[in-house]
Amino acid sequence: MWTAIVVFTVLALALGLLLGYAGQAFKVEGDPLADKIDALLPQTQCGQCSYPGCRPYAEAIARGEADINQCPPGGEATIKALADLLGVEAKPLSAEHGVEKPKMVAWIDEQVCIGCTLCIQACPVDAILGAPKLMHTVIVDECTGCELCVAPCPVDCIYMQPLVPTLEQWRWPSPEERLAIAEESVAGSVRMDSHQHEVAKTGRAES
Amino acid sequence: MTEFLLIFISTVLVNNFLLVKFLGLCPFMGVSRKLETAMGMGLATTFVLTLSSVLSYLTQNYLLAPFGLEYLRTIAFIVLIAAVVNFTEMALKKASPLLHNVLGIYLPLITTNCAVLGVALLNVQEEHNLAQAAVYGFGAAVGFSLVLVLFAAMRERLAAADVPKPFAGTPIGLITASLMALAFMGFAGLVKV
Amino acid sequence: MSERILYRFPGGFHPEQHKNESNAKPIRRAAMPAQLVIPLKQHIGATAEAVVNVGERVLRNQRLAKADGYVSAPIHAPTSGLVRAIEEHDVPHPSGLRAACIVLEPDGLDEALQAFEPWPDFGEIAPLLLRERVREAGIVGLGGAVFPSAVKLAGTPGTAIHTVLLNGAECEPYISCDDRVMRERAEEVLRGGQILMHVVGAGKCLVGVEDNKPEAIAALRAAALKLADPRFEIVAIPTIYPSGAEKLLIHVLTGQKISRETRVTERGFLGNNVATAAAIYRAVVLGEPLTRRVVTLTGSGLNAPGNWDAPLGMLASDLIAQAGGYQPDVARLVFGGPMGGFALASDEVPLTKAANCFLVLAAPDAPVEPLPMPCIRCGKCAEGCPVELQPQQMLWDARAGDFERAEKQDSLFECIECGICSAVCPSHIPLVQYFRYAKTEIWQREREHEKSSVARDRFEFRNTRIERDKQEREAMLAQKRAQLAAQKAAEPVAAEAAVDDKQRAILDAMARAKARKEALQAEKTAASEDAAHE
Amino acid sequence: MNTTADVVVDSVNKPAPTGPAYAQLALDGLWRNNPALVQVLGLCPLLAISNTTVNALGLGLATLLTLVVSNTLVSLIRHWVRPEVRLPVFVLVIASVVTAIELAMNAWLHGLYVVLGIFLPLIVTNCIIIARAEGFASRHDVARAAFDGLMMGLGFALVLVALGVMREVLGQGTLLANAHLMFGEWGRGLTLQVMPENYGFLLAILPPGAFIALALLIALKNALDGRRV
Amino acid sequence: MRFPTLASPHIAPNNDVSRLMKQVLLALIPGTLAAIYFFGWGVLLNILLTVAAGLLTEAVMLALRHRPLKPFLSDGSVLVTAWLLAVCLPPLAPWWLPVVGISFALVFAKHLYGGLGYNLFNPAMVGYAVLLVSFPKEMTQWGLPQGVAAQALGFVDSAMYVFSGHLPAGVAWDGLSGATPLNVYKTDLGQGAAWSSIQQHSVFSSLGGVGWEWVALGWLLGGVWMLWQRVITWRIPVSMLLSFTLLTLAFYLYDPTHFASPLFHLLSGGAMLGAFFIATDPVSSATTARGQLIYGAGIGVLVFVIRGFAGFPDGVAFAVLLMNIAAPLIDHYTPARPFGRKKHE
Amino acid sequence: MNKQQIVLTSLVLAAFTLLGVSVVAFMHQQTEPLIQAQMDAALNRQLAAVLPAGFDNDPAASVRALPDDVLLGGKGGALVYTARKGEHVTGWALRVIAPNGYSGAIHLLVGVDAQGVVSGVRVISHKETPGLGDPIEESKSNWIHGFTGQGLGNPDTKGWHVKKDGGVFDQFTGATITPRAVVQAVHNALLYVEQHRAELLEARP
Ligand SMILES: Cc1cc2nc3c(=O)[nH]c(=O)nc-3n(C[C@H](O)[C@H](O)[C@H](O)COP(=O)(O)O)c2cc1C
Ligand SMILES: Cc1cc2nc3c(=O)[nH]c(=O)nc-3n(C[C@H](O)[C@H](O)[C@H](O)COP(=O)(O)O)c2cc1C
Ligand SMILES: Cc1cc2nc3c(=O)[nH]c(=O)nc-3n(C[C@H](O)[C@H](O)[C@H](O)COP(=O)(O)O)c2cc1C
Ligand SMILES: Cc1cc2nc3c(=O)[nH]c(=O)nc-3n(C[C@H](O)[C@H](O)[C@H](O)CO)c2cc1C
Ligand code: SF4
Ligand code: SF4
Ligand code: SF4
Ligand code: SF4
Ligand code: FES
């Protein structure tokens, strides 16, 4: 028994010295992971993830506090990118944080706008132009569609409108989307019997 | 030489650590979603496994056995492994920051990889000598890495498959592992000992 | 002419040809319709900028829109009349989106303007001037890619062009406009070839024509004899789709394999469609801008298929009415050929420079998309792929949403969208659809990523600004208090000015960075669109 | 991911300011965050030692005991351990506990000890144990840590036994074969012949069968959860 | 006028999956006829049993997964899987053996992966391997070929035996069954016998084994027809047979007492069936051109290794499954080399 | 690098090691005799199963290694345990190897009484195919009991084969190799006892 204690104490002291040294040598510096995560987030800065902006959410994920499925603007694509980065299973968007919507931009009805500047203060990316008492306009290219300017407007003159793609920006629908579109479109344009839909769905990856 | 070859073939193919001996399954299931990750893990494990196989042999024969402390084997080995892992990390950081970037995150995971402790204990059980222990550890690691990498490539292909919902993710991974184990049974009897 | 050794490109496909429906009758001249709808973008590159006003009367050949940038092309009036509107209108585009068009009401007088000075002795004219003429005449590739021809003529600095290639393959089934042009305007085509050789200083002109067009080959050979120009070589090539794709054609004719990253001009080739060559001839020798083109109207859904020489902007519905209207069981309208073309939702779209064919299919020939089954990895698609891709792998990537892998590992952007893989797939999977989707999705993600970086910068900038404002305000308050206490004045103003300067500098820098990024992006999109069509 | 669950639990549970409620801990360990079915940890013993019910029961109990004791100890010492050596110390504590249990089993359940082989010492590297020590015990009071160990251990052991039952019944048609290894000679009477005498679907007790059985259990849980959500 | 906008290309397809599968079934006929001739009605019973149970399993799984029945039941892939599994099973095996095999194969190797097209492993070979390791007794009771067997059973008697396990009076099981040539080869060689003396066993003939050689030639015939019909490409069968032949030849030349001739290896067991019908399963094999060469060669090597040195008499099933494992990695490392690109770009 | 920190770290680790090891070492002291007894008991149970009943010594303790001999499997490691009643040898248990099983060596414990009659056989370990070769295990079938009571003359040498080879012992359906190997090994063990009887009777460990 005593041999055991002596031998192991010596062993532990030795290893302890080494581990202590290692522990000192390995102090983690900075958080490169949060940067990588932040780079994948859409930067809408809308706060729907329940964090005050994308960066704080990125940091929360890096700390293991937040799940990867809380950003509705990023939607499925962002979740998948995050899952790949972190080596975890992708999962559907958490319903309590919102739903994925088509890309929108704010539009200000200039007839109604009273130039109160409340929306300017709300916009996280300075996408609204205007001065006090003058009508305001949204710089479409800068607007991220975060909707944060809608609520503050005292006369409710800000509307979110779907972003219409130009010919250059247009993207082909995937065959799955095409089928979904066809399903919705006016009867007669594309006819498919129900089992064709079924089959089309079988081609789709479950996530 | 033949002897070492047989030990090697046996640990890589016939008695594969993952598929036959069931050692090291948690990282196998956990870090096999991407091929690159799996390769990193395989490399890191190979290094640690071989090294700790040899070191545990030395500990057993020059520290525990002389003092009659075999019953403390588990404790000695696990502390040793933790140290080896820590050291690998440090050495790597010093020697090759690039490699450290690639392997760094996997190293801590290895401490709780059954395969590492398993190799150490099996070396004792099978009464290997030093050279055998080294080959055994290396073979086990190669077998581990081989299967891990093959599995990762298969799982990447599963990404687009229409797997039934309840089976998506881990279950279908396990089914795949099962069929891999079935295929590896074809090697049974390759090395008769 | 000595026999040239021909090469076989990988893969390929033998669709039913269906050329006879339309290639028997000569080209007919379409009657001027009551209205022309002329899109401002009929080419790859920046949309042209209208230079006429609503209500203005214009003459034939008068410039309606000017090129907006280097990769762009002007647009000219096909006849005289009134500009009724400049508005959004349906255009032939797979998106079904509308785009800006000039609506012209022909006055029936067809009064013309001599747009350019005719240069019958083009050999005397400096190549630079000729290239400028090609640009001014609004000539773009009529082989489908509609890339501004003048840009192509500039070649690649540092490499000499040794061979001009006239592409008369017309490999798509059904289409026969190039066939008829070669038969009826063989001399114009070859004269165009001479101009091209002169511009780029090439010593050789190869004309590749699929061997299913013997009359065209004969006509070209006769014309070459007549011109007594030994630089021409008219080559009959085997009929395999898509032998008309430029790099494949070069391979067939010379055995060279040119990858996507390499432009053909870097290897000393200049490729042009035969109709483009004819258009260049007209622009140079007759001084006419590009205002009309020959288009094939064909398919089982039409009463009288054939080729028409029609003004740009003429609506497909008007053209089809001239071609005898629809068969009762008409089921589909396709812009382009059956392999590479896309279906149109409406026939109220104008004829554009890109329009080589309106294919109208009757129900029996227009099968409802067959049921897609899962991919069984049979590899038929890979066997057929002329650029040696693995479509089944790219399909897997696209479906798994692994676009990075599709691009890096499986070379998605090498795909020329020829449609063979879709056509041969026993599981009836619309593979090209997936690839088009994946390519455009990747571009969209890049754009979004750009946008999100900008948003991050702006957000961070705003935060620092707010933070600084707050500090400033506090500082000011403190200072005021201090002022009150010490009765001092001058300094703080200077400090404030300094801060303002700094802020402006940051804003300026951001604006500059943004401009640069946009420029890069535009270039990239143009380049990739271009590549996708080649 | 444990941490996530803990955070959620923390916020849900108001009456206990010091940590999650015991009911939550029980639910977590047994079902919601089950170590075997959800965290997919401790796979090696789960698959290697589930070929018979008795082996599964033996190892399950040993693991359960280790978890309770190690969680308790870790919680007790949590304030004295420096961060750099936290992991080594935890590992050391666990290894000591396991060795003690190993010695005890060797002395009193020798037959089972021989059958379990190296998987007894390998409890040390069972990822669940270190995960609970790190993720839970080192942050909560002793009572909760012990209870968490108990529930996690139970969750693990139950899955292990379920696998054992599945594989034994399917593979060799018996239940509780070799019960004497655990319960002594009277245990021989416990063995049940569930299937006809010559029955045997060997796959179930071979390695592939182990993977499939676990896959089926996890899928079953997913299906049950899916229906509720 | 408005039109529907369907996807290009706008030409009618001339091929489909069920046509492909029907061609495979046609190609299976010569070998199957030979097998029935030499090994009796049990072969046919196996096919009937696997097909019936296979269709039922497929239907149940499709229903459970809420997938349409008609297109998938009629695609013919179940028939191919069932048929291939059936001809690998011992004739006169008890009825539940084919049933368990095909059901396991379709449930675990096919539908849990998403059904047709998504499986990573060859379902038929999974079925075979599972049966082999689970029921080795039943799986090694092979019928003796016509000409060696002392007796033969009619169709009704065969069916009686398969379903009830009772032989007609006067017929002994020992007169019907015995070891396959490969089994004799493996067992006797393991006990130290020389190849020349092993060959004296009654189940051997001049080429392969009695009957087996004709069955193998039947598969070869069907395989060549599939090549001609472009159902399969040459890469996998040729590379597999080539590597297999070269290895067996090398070892045979090195030590003819302990290694059988390549001809015997090629014409016995599942080598031919494997080369043309099983290794070529498009879904689970490598799909790139270079990958297919590696894949086929790998199978050839593994069949040789397992037949020659491991515990199983025939290695085709395991070799195929092992290379199924490697297929995704092979595909990953043999990416497309697009038109005009150099090797290392 | 902070030296003090390092030392502190190692001290903490050492302290916990000390604690853990002490507990375990104490535990070891307590259980050691019990474990030894358990191991002996396990071996004795095995030996009792094959040895003729009625010995009064501790056969586990009277163990002796045997020199290599083809009859013992020829791979070394053969042992003999001797059972005695008083000074009188009542039988032996031989640990032998059947080298030619289907998948390798089969380790056997063959009990022989003083008259050279088999008193019991058990398989200690083997690698035969599950479901095919494993009925040699006692837990799987009674086949192994078939040896009890057989001796060298009973049956005669021809009879010491499986039925297929003209002997008296059953083979299993589909598996002849395994029983053949076991029968041969038991027969060889008997031959060995016969040839070395004198030695075995006298030798003491
Ligand atoms: C699949 C495919 C098929 C093509 N077929 C033809 C063709 O038949 N005739 C043709 O002139 N251009 C064809 N092209 C376009 C040529 O590649 C090339 O862009 C064109 O010949 C360039 O001439 P242009 O600029 O005068 O249009 C095809 C392109 C692709 C991608
Ligand atoms: C791929 C493959 C194909 C087979 N083809 C046939 C066959 O056509 N006819 C037949 O009777 N047995 C066939 N078999 C059965 C095997 O040859 C047989 O299972 C193998 O030789 C093992 O039997 P054994 O273990 O009894 O030798 C095939 C087996 C496999 C794996
Ligand atoms: C996969 C496989 C495993 C086998 N395992 C054994 C075995 O463990 N023991 C055995 O005696 N025979 C085994 N055999 C059977 C032998 O190859 C051989 O067929 C048998 O011993 C000859 O017996 P028979 O003459 O009764 O047919 C196995 C066969 C196969 C195909
Ligand atoms: C040439 C060819 C070979 C095939 N070989 C097999 C086979 O070996 N095993 C099998 O289960 N299915 C086979 N199939 C059928 C089909 O591919 C198989 O059921 C799929 O693996 C199921 O997804 C084959 C099909 C073709 C066209
Ligand atoms: S929900 Fe997404 S976009 Fe909105 S702030 Fe959070 S991370 Fe940014
Ligand atoms: S304009 Fe409105 S919607 Fe757009 S970014 Fe600013 S606050 Fe968000
Ligand atoms: S042709 Fe169709 S089924 Fe065959 S591999 Fe290509 S995509 Fe898959
Ligand atoms: S569409 Fe693209 S992938 Fe398909 S065959 Fe043509 S080039 Fe190849
Ligand atoms: S239990 Fe986790 S690796 Fe073995």
CSV table of N, CA, C and O in Angstrom, one decimal, chain E residues 76-115:
chain,number,residue,atom,x,y,z
E,76,GLY,N,-38.9,-2.1,-61.0
E,76,GLY,CA,-38.2,-3.4,-61.3
E,76,GLY,C,-36.9,-3.6,-60.5
E,76,GLY,O,-36.3,-4.6,-60.6
E,77,SER,N,-36.6,-2.6,-59.7
E,77,SER,CA,-35.3,-2.8,-58.9
E,77,SER,C,-35.5,-3.9,-57.9
E,77,SER,O,-34.5,-4.6,-57.6
E,78,VAL,N,-36.7,-4.0,-57.3
E,78,VAL,CA,-36.9,-5.1,-56.3
E,78,VAL,C,-36.7,-6.5,-57.0
E,78,VAL,O,-36.1,-7.4,-56.4
E,79,LEU,N,-37.2,-6.6,-58.2
E,79,LEU,CA,-37.1,-7.8,-58.9
E,79,LEU,C,-35.6,-8.2,-59.1
E,79,LEU,O,-35.2,-9.3,-58.9
E,80,VAL,N,-34.8,-7.2,-59.5
E,80,VAL,CA,-33.4,-7.5,-59.7
E,80,VAL,C,-32.7,-7.9,-58.4
E,80,VAL,O,-32.0,-8.9,-58.3
E,81,THR,N,-33.0,-7.1,-57.3
E,81,THR,CA,-32.4,-7.5,-56.1
E,81,THR,C,-32.8,-8.9,-55.6
E,81,THR,O,-32.0,-9.7,-55.2
E,82,ALA,N,-34.1,-9.1,-55.7
E,82,ALA,CA,-34.6,-10.4,-55.3
E,82,ALA,C,-34.0,-11.6,-56.1
E,82,ALA,O,-33.6,-12.6,-55.5
E,83,TRP,N,-34.0,-11.4,-57.3
E,83,TRP,CA,-33.5,-12.4,-58.2
E,83,TRP,C,-32.0,-12.7,-57.9
E,83,TRP,O,-31.6,-13.9,-57.8
E,84,LEU,N,-31.3,-11.6,-57.8
E,84,LEU,CA,-29.8,-11.8,-57.5
E,84,LEU,C,-29.6,-12.5,-56.2
E,84,LEU,O,-28.7,-13.4,-56.1
E,85,LEU,N,-30.4,-12.1,-55.2
E,85,LEU,CA,-30.2,-12.8,-53.9
E,85,LEU,C,-30.6,-14.3,-54.0
E,85,LEU,O,-29.9,-15.1,-53.6
E,86,ALA,N,-31.7,-14.5,-54.8
E,86,ALA,CA,-32.2,-15.9,-54.9
E,86,ALA,C,-31.1,-16.8,-55.5
E,86,ALA,O,-30.9,-17.9,-55.0
E,87,VAL,N,-30.4,-16.4,-56.5
E,87,VAL,CA,-29.5,-17.3,-57.2
E,87,VAL,C,-28.2,-17.4,-56.3
E,87,VAL,O,-27.4,-18.3,-56.7
E,88,CYS,N,-28.1,-16.7,-55.3
E,88,CYS,CA,-26.9,-16.9,-54.4
E,88,CYS,C,-27.2,-17.8,-53.3
E,88,CYS,O,-26.3,-18.1,-52.5
E,89,LEU,N,-28.5,-18.1,-53.1
E,89,LEU,CA,-28.9,-19.0,-52.0
E,89,LEU,C,-28.8,-20.4,-52.3
E,89,LEU,O,-29.0,-20.8,-53.5
E,90,PRO,N,-28.6,-21.3,-51.3
E,90,PRO,CA,-28.6,-22.7,-51.6
E,90,PRO,C,-30.0,-23.1,-52.1
E,90,PRO,O,-31.0,-22.8,-51.5
E,91,PRO,N,-30.1,-23.9,-53.2
E,91,PRO,CA,-31.3,-24.4,-53.6
E,91,PRO,C,-31.9,-25.3,-52.5
E,91,PRO,O,-31.1,-26.0,-51.8
E,92,LEU,N,-33.2,-25.4,-52.4
E,92,LEU,CA,-33.8,-26.2,-51.4
E,92,LEU,C,-33.6,-25.7,-49.9
E,92,LEU,O,-33.7,-26.4,-49.0
E,93,ALA,N,-33.2,-24.4,-49.8
E,93,ALA,CA,-33.1,-23.8,-48.5
E,93,ALA,C,-34.5,-23.7,-47.9
E,93,ALA,O,-35.5,-23.6,-48.7
E,94,PRO,N,-34.7,-23.8,-46.6
E,94,PRO,CA,-36.0,-23.7,-46.0
E,94,PRO,C,-36.6,-22.3,-46.5
E,94,PRO,O,-35.9,-21.4,-46.7
E,95,TRP,N,-38.0,-22.3,-46.6
E,95,TRP,CA,-38.6,-21.1,-47.2
E,95,TRP,C,-38.3,-19.8,-46.5
E,95,TRP,O,-38.3,-18.8,-47.1
E,96,TRP,N,-38.1,-19.9,-45.2
E,96,TRP,CA,-37.9,-18.6,-44.4
E,96,TRP,C,-36.6,-18.0,-44.7
E,96,TRP,O,-36.4,-16.8,-44.5
E,97,LEU,N,-35.7,-18.8,-45.2
E,97,LEU,CA,-34.3,-18.2,-45.5
E,97,LEU,C,-34.4,-17.1,-46.5
E,97,LEU,O,-34.0,-16.0,-46.3
E,98,PRO,N,-34.9,-17.4,-47.7
E,98,PRO,CA,-35.0,-16.3,-48.7
E,98,PRO,C,-35.9,-15.2,-48.2
E,98,PRO,O,-35.6,-14.0,-48.5
E,99,VAL,N,-36.9,-15.5,-47.5
E,99,VAL,CA,-37.8,-14.5,-47.0
E,99,VAL,C,-37.1,-13.5,-46.1
E,99,VAL,O,-37.2,-12.3,-46.2
E,100,VAL,N,-36.4,-14.1,-45.1
E,100,VAL,CA,-35.7,-13.3,-44.1
E,100,VAL,C,-34.7,-12.4,-44.8
E,100,VAL,O,-34.5,-11.2,-44.6
E,101,GLY,N,-33.9,-13.1,-45.8
E,101,GLY,CA,-32.8,-12.4,-46.5
E,101,GLY,C,-33.3,-11.2,-47.2
E,101,GLY,O,-32.8,-10.1,-47.1
E,102,ILE,N,-34.3,-11.4,-48.0
E,102,ILE,CA,-34.8,-10.2,-48.9
E,102,ILE,C,-35.4,-9.2,-48.0
E,102,ILE,O,-35.2,-8.0,-48.3
E,103,SER,N,-36.1,-9.6,-47.0
E,103,SER,CA,-36.8,-8.5,-46.2
E,103,SER,C,-35.7,-7.7,-45.5
E,103,SER,O,-35.8,-6.5,-45.5
E,104,PHE,N,-34.8,-8.4,-44.9
E,104,PHE,CA,-33.7,-7.6,-44.2
E,104,PHE,C,-33.0,-6.7,-45.2
E,104,PHE,O,-32.8,-5.5,-44.9
E,105,ALA,N,-32.7,-7.2,-46.4
E,105,ALA,CA,-32.0,-6.4,-47.4
E,105,ALA,C,-32.8,-5.2,-47.7
E,105,ALA,O,-32.2,-4.1,-47.8
E,106,LEU,N,-34.1,-5.4,-48.0
E,106,LEU,CA,-34.8,-4.2,-48.5
E,106,LEU,C,-35.1,-3.2,-47.4
E,106,LEU,O,-35.1,-2.0,-47.6
E,107,VAL,N,-35.3,-3.7,-46.2
E,107,VAL,CA,-35.6,-2.8,-45.1
E,107,VAL,C,-34.3,-2.0,-44.7
E,107,VAL,O,-34.3,-0.8,-44.7
E,108,PHE,N,-33.3,-2.8,-44.3
E,108,PHE,CA,-32.1,-2.1,-43.7
E,108,PHE,C,-31.2,-1.6,-44.7
E,108,PHE,O,-30.5,-0.6,-44.5
E,109,ALA,N,-31.0,-2.3,-45.9
E,109,ALA,CA,-30.0,-1.8,-46.8
E,109,ALA,C,-30.6,-0.9,-47.8
E,109,ALA,O,-29.9,-0.2,-48.5
E,110,LYS,N,-31.9,-0.8,-47.9
E,110,LYS,CA,-32.5,0.0,-49.0
E,110,LYS,C,-33.4,1.1,-48.4
E,110,LYS,O,-33.1,2.3,-48.6
E,111,HIS,N,-34.4,0.7,-47.8
E,111,HIS,CA,-35.4,1.8,-47.4
E,111,HIS,C,-35.0,2.7,-46.3
E,111,HIS,O,-35.4,3.9,-46.3
E,112,LEU,N,-34.2,2.2,-45.4
E,112,LEU,CA,-33.8,3.1,-44.3
E,112,LEU,C,-32.9,4.2,-44.9
E,112,LEU,O,-32.7,5.2,-44.3
E,113,TYR,N,-32.3,3.9,-46.1
E,113,TYR,CA,-31.5,4.9,-46.7
E,113,TYR,C,-32.3,5.8,-47.7
E,113,TYR,O,-31.8,6.7,-48.3
E,114,GLY,N,-33.6,5.5,-47.8
E,114,GLY,CA,-34.4,6.3,-48.7
E,114,GLY,C,-34.9,5.6,-49.9
E,114,GLY,O,-35.4,6.2,-50.8
E,115,GLY,N,-34.6,4.3,-50.0
E,115,GLY,CA,-35.1,3.6,-51.1
E,115,GLY,C,-34.2,3.7,-52.3
E,115,GLY,O,-33.1,4.1,-52.3
